[in-house]
Short mmCIF file of C-alpha atoms and ligand atoms in Angstrom, two decimals:
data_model
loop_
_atom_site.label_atom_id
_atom_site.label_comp_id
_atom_site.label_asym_id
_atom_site.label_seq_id
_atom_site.Cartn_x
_atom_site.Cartn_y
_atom_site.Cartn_z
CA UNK M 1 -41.85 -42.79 60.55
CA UNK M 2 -38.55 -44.35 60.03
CA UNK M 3 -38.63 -44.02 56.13
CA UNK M 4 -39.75 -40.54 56.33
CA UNK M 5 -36.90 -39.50 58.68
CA UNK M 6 -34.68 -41.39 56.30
CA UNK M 7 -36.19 -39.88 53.41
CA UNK M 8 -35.56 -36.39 54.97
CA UNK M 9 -31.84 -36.86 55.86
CA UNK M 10 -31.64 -38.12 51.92
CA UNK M 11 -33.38 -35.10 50.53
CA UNK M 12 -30.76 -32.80 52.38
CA UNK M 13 -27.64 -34.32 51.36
CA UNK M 14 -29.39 -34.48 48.16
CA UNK M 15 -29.50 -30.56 48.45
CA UNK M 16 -25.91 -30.13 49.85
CA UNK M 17 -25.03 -32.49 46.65
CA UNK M 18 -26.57 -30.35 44.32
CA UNK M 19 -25.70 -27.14 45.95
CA UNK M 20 -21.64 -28.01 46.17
CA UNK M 21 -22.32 -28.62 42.17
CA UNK M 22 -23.30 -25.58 41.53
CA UNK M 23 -21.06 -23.93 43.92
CA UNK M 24 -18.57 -25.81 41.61
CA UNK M 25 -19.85 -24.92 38.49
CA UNK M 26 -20.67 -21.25 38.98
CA UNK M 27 -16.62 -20.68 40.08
CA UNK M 28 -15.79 -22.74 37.22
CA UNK M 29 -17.82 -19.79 34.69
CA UNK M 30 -16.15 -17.18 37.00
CA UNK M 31 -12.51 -18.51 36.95
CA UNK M 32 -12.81 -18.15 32.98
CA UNK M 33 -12.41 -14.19 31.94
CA UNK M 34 -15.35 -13.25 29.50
CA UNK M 35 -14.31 -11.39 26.23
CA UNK M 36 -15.45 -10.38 23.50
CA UNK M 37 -13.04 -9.56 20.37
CA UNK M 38 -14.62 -8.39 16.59
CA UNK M 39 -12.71 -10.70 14.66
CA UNK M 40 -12.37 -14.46 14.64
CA UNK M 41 -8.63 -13.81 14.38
CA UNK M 42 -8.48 -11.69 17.75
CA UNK M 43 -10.46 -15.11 19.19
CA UNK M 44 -7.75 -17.21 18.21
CA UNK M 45 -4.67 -14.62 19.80
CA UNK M 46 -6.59 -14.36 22.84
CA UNK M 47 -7.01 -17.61 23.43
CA UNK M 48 -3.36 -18.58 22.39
CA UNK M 49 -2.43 -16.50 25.34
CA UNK M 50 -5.46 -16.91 28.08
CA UNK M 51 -5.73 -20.76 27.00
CA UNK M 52 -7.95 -22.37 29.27
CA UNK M 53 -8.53 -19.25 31.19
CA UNK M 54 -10.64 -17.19 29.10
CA UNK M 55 -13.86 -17.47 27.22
CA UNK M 56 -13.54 -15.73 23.95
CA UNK M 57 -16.29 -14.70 21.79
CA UNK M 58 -15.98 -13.47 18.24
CA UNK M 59 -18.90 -11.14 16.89
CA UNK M 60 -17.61 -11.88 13.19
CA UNK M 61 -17.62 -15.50 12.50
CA UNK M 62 -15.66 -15.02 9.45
CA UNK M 63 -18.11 -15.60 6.64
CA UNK M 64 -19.21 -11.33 7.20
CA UNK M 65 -16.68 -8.56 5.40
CA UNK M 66 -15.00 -7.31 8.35
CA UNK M 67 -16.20 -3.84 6.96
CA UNK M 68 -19.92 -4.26 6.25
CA UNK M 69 -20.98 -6.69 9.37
CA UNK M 70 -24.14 -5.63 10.73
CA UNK M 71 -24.42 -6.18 14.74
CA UNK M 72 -27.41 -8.83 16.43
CA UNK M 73 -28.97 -8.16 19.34
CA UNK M 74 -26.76 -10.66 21.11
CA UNK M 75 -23.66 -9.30 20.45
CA UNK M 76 -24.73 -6.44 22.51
CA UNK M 77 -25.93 -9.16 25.14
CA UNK M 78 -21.56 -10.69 24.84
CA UNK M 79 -20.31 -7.14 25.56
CA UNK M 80 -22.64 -6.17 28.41
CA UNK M 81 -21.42 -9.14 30.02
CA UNK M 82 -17.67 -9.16 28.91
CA UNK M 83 -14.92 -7.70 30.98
CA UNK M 84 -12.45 -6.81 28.00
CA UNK M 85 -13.30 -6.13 24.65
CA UNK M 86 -10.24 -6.52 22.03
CA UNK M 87 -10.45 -4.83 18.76
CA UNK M 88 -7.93 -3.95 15.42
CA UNK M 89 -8.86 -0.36 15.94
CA UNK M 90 -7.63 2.69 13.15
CA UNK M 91 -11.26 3.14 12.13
CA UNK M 92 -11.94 -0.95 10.75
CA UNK M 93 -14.56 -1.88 13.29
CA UNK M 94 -16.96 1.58 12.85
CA UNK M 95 -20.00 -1.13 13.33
CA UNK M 96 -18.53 -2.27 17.15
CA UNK M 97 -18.87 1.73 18.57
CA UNK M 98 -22.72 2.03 18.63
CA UNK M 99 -22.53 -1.62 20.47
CA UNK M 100 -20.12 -0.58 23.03
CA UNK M 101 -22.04 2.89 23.65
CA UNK M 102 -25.48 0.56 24.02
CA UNK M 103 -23.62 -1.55 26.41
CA UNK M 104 -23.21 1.19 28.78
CA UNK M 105 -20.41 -0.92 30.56
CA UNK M 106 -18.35 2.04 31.57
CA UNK M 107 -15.58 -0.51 33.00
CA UNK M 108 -15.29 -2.33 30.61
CA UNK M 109 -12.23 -2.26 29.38
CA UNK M 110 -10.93 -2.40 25.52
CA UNK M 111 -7.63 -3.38 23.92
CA UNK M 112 -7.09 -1.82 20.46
CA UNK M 113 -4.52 -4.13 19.35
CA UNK M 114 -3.10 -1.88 16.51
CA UNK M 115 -1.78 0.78 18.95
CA UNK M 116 2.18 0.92 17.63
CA UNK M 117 2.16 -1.37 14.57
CA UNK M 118 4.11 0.86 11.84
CA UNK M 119 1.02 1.50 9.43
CA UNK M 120 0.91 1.30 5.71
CA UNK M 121 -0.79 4.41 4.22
CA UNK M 122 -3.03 3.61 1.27
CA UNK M 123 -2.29 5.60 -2.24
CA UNK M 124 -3.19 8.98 -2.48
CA UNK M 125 -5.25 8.95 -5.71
CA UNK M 126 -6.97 5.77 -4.46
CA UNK M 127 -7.92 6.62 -0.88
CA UNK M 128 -9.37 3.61 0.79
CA UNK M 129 -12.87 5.24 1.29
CA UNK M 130 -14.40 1.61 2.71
CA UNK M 131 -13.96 2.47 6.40
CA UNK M 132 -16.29 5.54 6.08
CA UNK M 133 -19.06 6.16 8.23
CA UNK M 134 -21.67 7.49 6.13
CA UNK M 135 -23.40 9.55 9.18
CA UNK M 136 -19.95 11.50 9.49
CA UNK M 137 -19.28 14.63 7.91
CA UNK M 138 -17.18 13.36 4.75
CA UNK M 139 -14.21 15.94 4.63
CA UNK M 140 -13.63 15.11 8.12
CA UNK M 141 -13.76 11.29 7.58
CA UNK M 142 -11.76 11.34 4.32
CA UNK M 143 -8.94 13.12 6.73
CA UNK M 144 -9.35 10.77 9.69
CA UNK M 145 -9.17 7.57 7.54
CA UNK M 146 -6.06 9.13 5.23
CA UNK M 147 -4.06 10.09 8.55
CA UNK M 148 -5.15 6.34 10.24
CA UNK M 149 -3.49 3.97 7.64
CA UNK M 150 -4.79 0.61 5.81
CA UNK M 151 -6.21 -1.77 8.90
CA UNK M 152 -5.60 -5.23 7.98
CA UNK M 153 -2.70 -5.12 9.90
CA UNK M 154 -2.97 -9.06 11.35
CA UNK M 155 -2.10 -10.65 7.71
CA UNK M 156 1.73 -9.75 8.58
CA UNK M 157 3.30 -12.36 11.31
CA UNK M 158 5.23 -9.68 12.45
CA UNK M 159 2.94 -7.16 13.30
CA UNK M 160 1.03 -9.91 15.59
CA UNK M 161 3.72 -9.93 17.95
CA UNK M 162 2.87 -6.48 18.99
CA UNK M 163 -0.80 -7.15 18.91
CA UNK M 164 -0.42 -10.19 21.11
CA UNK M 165 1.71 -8.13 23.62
CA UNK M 166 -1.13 -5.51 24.24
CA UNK M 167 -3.57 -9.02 24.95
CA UNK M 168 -1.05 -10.30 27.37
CA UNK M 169 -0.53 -7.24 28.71
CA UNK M 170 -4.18 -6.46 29.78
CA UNK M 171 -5.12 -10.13 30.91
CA UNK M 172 -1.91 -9.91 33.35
CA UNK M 173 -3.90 -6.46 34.57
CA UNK M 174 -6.43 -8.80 34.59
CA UNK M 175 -5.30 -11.47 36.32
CA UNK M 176 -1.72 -10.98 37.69
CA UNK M 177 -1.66 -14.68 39.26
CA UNK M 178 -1.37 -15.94 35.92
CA UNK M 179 1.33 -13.83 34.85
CA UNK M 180 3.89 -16.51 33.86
CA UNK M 181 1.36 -18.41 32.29
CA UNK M 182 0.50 -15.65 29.75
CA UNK M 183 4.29 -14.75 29.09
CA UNK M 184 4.94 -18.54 28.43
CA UNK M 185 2.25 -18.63 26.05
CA UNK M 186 3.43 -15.49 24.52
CA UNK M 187 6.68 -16.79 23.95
CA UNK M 188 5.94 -19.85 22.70
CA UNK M 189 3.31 -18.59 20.06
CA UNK M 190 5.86 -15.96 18.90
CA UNK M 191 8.10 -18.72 18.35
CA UNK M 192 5.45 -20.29 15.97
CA UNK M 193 4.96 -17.35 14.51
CA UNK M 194 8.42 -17.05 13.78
CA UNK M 195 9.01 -20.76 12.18
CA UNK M 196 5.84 -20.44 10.22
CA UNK M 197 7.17 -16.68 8.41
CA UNK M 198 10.79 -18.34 7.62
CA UNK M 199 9.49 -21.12 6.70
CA UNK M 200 6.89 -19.51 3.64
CA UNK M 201 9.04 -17.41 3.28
CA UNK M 202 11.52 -19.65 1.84
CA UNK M 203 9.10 -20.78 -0.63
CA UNK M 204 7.88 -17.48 -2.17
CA UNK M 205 11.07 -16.59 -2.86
CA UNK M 206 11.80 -19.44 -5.48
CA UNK M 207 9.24 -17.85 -7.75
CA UNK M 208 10.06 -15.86 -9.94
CA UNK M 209 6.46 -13.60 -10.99
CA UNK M 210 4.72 -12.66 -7.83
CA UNK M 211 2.80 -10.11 -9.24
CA UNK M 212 -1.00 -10.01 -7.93
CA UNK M 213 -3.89 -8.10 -7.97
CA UNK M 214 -6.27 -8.17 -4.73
CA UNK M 215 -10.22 -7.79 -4.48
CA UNK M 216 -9.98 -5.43 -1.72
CA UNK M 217 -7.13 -3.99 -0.10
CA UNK M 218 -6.17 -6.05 2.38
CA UNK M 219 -3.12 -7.34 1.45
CA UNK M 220 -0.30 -4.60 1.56
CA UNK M 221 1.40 -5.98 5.25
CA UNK M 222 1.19 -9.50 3.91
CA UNK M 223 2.46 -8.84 0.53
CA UNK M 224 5.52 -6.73 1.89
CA UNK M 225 6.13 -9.53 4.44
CA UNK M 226 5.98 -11.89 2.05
CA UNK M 227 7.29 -11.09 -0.89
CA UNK M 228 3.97 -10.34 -3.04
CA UNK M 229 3.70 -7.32 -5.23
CA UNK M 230 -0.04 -6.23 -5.31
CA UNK M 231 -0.34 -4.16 -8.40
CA UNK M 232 -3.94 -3.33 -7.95
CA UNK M 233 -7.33 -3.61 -6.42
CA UNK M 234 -10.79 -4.54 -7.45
CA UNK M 235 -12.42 -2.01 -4.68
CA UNK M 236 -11.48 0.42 -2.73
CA UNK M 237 -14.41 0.18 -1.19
CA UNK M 238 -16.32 -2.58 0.13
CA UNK M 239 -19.65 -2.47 -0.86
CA UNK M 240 -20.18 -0.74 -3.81
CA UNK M 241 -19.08 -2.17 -7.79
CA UNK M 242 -16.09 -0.73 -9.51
CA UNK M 243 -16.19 1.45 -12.51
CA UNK M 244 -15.97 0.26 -16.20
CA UNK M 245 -13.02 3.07 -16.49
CA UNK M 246 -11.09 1.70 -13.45
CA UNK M 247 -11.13 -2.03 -14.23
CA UNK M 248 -10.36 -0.89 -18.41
CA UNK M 249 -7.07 0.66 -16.92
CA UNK M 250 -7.09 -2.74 -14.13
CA UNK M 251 -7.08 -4.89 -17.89
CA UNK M 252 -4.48 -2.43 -19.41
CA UNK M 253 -1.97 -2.83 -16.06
CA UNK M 254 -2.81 -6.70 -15.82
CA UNK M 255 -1.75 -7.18 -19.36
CA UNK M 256 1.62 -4.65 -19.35
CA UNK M 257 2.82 -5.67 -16.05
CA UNK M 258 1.84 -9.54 -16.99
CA UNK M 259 -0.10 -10.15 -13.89
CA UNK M 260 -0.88 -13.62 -13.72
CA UNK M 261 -3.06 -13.75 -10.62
CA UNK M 262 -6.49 -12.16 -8.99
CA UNK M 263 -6.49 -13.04 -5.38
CA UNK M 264 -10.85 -12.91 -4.99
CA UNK M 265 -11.86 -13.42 -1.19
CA UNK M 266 -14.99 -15.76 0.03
CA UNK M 267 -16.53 -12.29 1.92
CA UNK M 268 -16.95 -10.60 -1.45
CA UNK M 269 -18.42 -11.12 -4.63
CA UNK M 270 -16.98 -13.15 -7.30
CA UNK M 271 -18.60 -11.47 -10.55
CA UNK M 272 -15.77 -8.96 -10.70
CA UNK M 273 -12.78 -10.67 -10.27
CA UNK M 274 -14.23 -13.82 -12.93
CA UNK M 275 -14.43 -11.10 -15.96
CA UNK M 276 -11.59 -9.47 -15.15
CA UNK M 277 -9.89 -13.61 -15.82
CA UNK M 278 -11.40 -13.74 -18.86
CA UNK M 279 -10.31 -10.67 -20.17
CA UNK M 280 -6.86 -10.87 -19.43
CA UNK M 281 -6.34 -14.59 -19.44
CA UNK M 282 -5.35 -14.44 -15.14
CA UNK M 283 -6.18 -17.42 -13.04
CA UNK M 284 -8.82 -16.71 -9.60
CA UNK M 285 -7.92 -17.40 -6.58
CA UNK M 286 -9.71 -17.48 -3.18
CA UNK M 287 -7.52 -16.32 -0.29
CA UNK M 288 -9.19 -15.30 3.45
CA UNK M 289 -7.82 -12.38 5.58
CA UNK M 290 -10.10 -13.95 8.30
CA UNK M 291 -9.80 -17.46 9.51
CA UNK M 292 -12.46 -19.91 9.54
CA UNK M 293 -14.34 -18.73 6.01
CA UNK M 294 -12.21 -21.65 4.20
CA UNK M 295 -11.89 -25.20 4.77
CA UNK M 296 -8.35 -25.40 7.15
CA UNK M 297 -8.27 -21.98 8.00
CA UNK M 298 -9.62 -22.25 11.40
CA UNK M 299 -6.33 -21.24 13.18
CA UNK M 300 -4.34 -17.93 12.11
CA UNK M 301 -0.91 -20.00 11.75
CA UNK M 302 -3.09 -22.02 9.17
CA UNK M 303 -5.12 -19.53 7.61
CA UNK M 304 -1.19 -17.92 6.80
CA UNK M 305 -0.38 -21.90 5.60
CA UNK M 306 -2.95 -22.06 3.55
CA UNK M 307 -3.19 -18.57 1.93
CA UNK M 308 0.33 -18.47 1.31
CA UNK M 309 0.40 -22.30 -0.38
CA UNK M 310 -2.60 -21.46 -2.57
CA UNK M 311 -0.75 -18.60 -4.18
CA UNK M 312 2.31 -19.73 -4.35
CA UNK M 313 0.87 -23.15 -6.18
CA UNK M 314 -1.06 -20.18 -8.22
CA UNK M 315 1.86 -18.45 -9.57
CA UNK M 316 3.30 -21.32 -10.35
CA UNK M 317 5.63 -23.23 -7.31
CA UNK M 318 5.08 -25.95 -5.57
ZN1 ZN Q 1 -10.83 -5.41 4.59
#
């Protein structure tokens, strides 16, 4: 009689125990913010400023072109159940609208990170056709993506200040208790931002050829930030092979404006850029415009590092 009485008053503070834990646990989840971003490099901005306040997840890991990624059923799963969604915006992400319409999360709310960064049109006799969606009427697409300007605006330092403002911006909407938090954070990663651009920048200008041609064009922000001159692309459009006449005139320019370097990518295939080096006698290099497809490039401050060291040990620094 005794031990069962005993064994009772056990059993409920054996509930109460187990009940406070999850009373625990379940505000823990809710005290973190849920997002969802489309590229790995949004993750790491996001949580730069949230910190240990938000739970970021990345539909692109990284390894995925940024323009071909096909969505999995659980992405649509992370956005159902995320209360922002942060994205570059200017037509990159076509593959992230039919998610967001699936979703049918009519408050949830998204941050399109490129709204005022000054934009870098791509040439007019080589339109960047990648961004296209097929299913849209092409004159109309061909107008949009000419008037919307190149998106792979994150590769310039500079330009990430005014993406990180529209993420601190929204998760003090958010969450206006942790309004100093976010500016301090804000702050302090422009001020990293800011050592790490003087810093490379220093070293890029001691060399004296800094002519490269990219795989895919990616590269104009960080180029002009930098330094680089990009005196062509592989592709214009990610995806498909180029022509036999367009990399004979690549060859031609390579040789006459002694390009020394192809700057390849891990997302896209290396056939291309490997003939054009032995044609024209130009070293390869592998450079990310994501984070986390290269060993050391799991940060954006080190994905910058190491992009910016490769070439420059490339063309010939140190
Ligand atoms: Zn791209």
């Amino acid at each position: 009689m005794l031990l069962s009485r005993q064994h009772k008053k056990l059993s409920f503070q054996a509930v109460l125990l187990l009940g406070s834990l999850l009373f625990a646990t379940g505000l823990h989840a809710e005290d973190k913010i849920p997002i969802v971003v489309t590229l790995p490099v949004l993750k790491d901005f996001t949580e730069q400023i949230g910190g240990s306040s938000v739970e970021v997840k990345s539909l692109i890991t990284g390894m995925e072109s940024e323009h071909t990624y096909t969505p999995k059923p659980s992405d649509l799963l992370a956005i159902k159940e995320a209360k922002l969604l942060v994205k570059i915006g200017l037509g990159l992400e076509i593959w992230v609208n039919a998610l967001i319409k699936n979703a049918d999360r009519p408050d949830l709310r998204i941050v399109t990170t490129s709204d005022g960064v000054g934009l870098i049109r791509d040439h007019a006799e080589r339109p960047e056709r990648e961004h296209l969606d097929k299913t849209i009427d092409p004159q109309h697409a061909f107008k949009e993506q000419h008037t919307m300007g190149n998106p792979h605006i994150w590769l310039d330092p500079e330009n990430v200040k005014i993406m990180i403002r529209h993420i601190t911006d929204e998760l003090i909407r958010f969450d206006p208790a942790r309004r100093g938090e976010y500016l301090k954070n804000q702050s302090r990663y422009i001020l990293e931002l800011e050592s790490l651009e003087a810093e490379l920048k220093k070293k890029v200008n001691r060399l004296p050829n800094r002519n490269i041609v990219t795989h895919h064009p990616a590269w104009p922000y960080y180029a002009r930030r930098f330094g680089f001159v990009i005196k062509g692309d592989i592709l214009t459009q990610v995806g498909t092979e180029p022509s036999a006449k367009h990399l004979g005139e690549l060859i031609k320019l390579m040789k006459r404006e002694k390009v020394k370097v192809i700057v390849s990518e891990p997302q896209l295939n290396p056939k291309v850029p490997q003939i054009l080096s032995e044609e024209t006698g130009a070293g390869v290099v592998v450079l990310s415009p994501l984070p986390g497809a290269l060993p050391g490039t799991e940060s954006y401050v080190d994905l910058i590092r190491y992009n910016t060291e490769t070439l420059i040990k490339a063309l010939g620094g140190s």
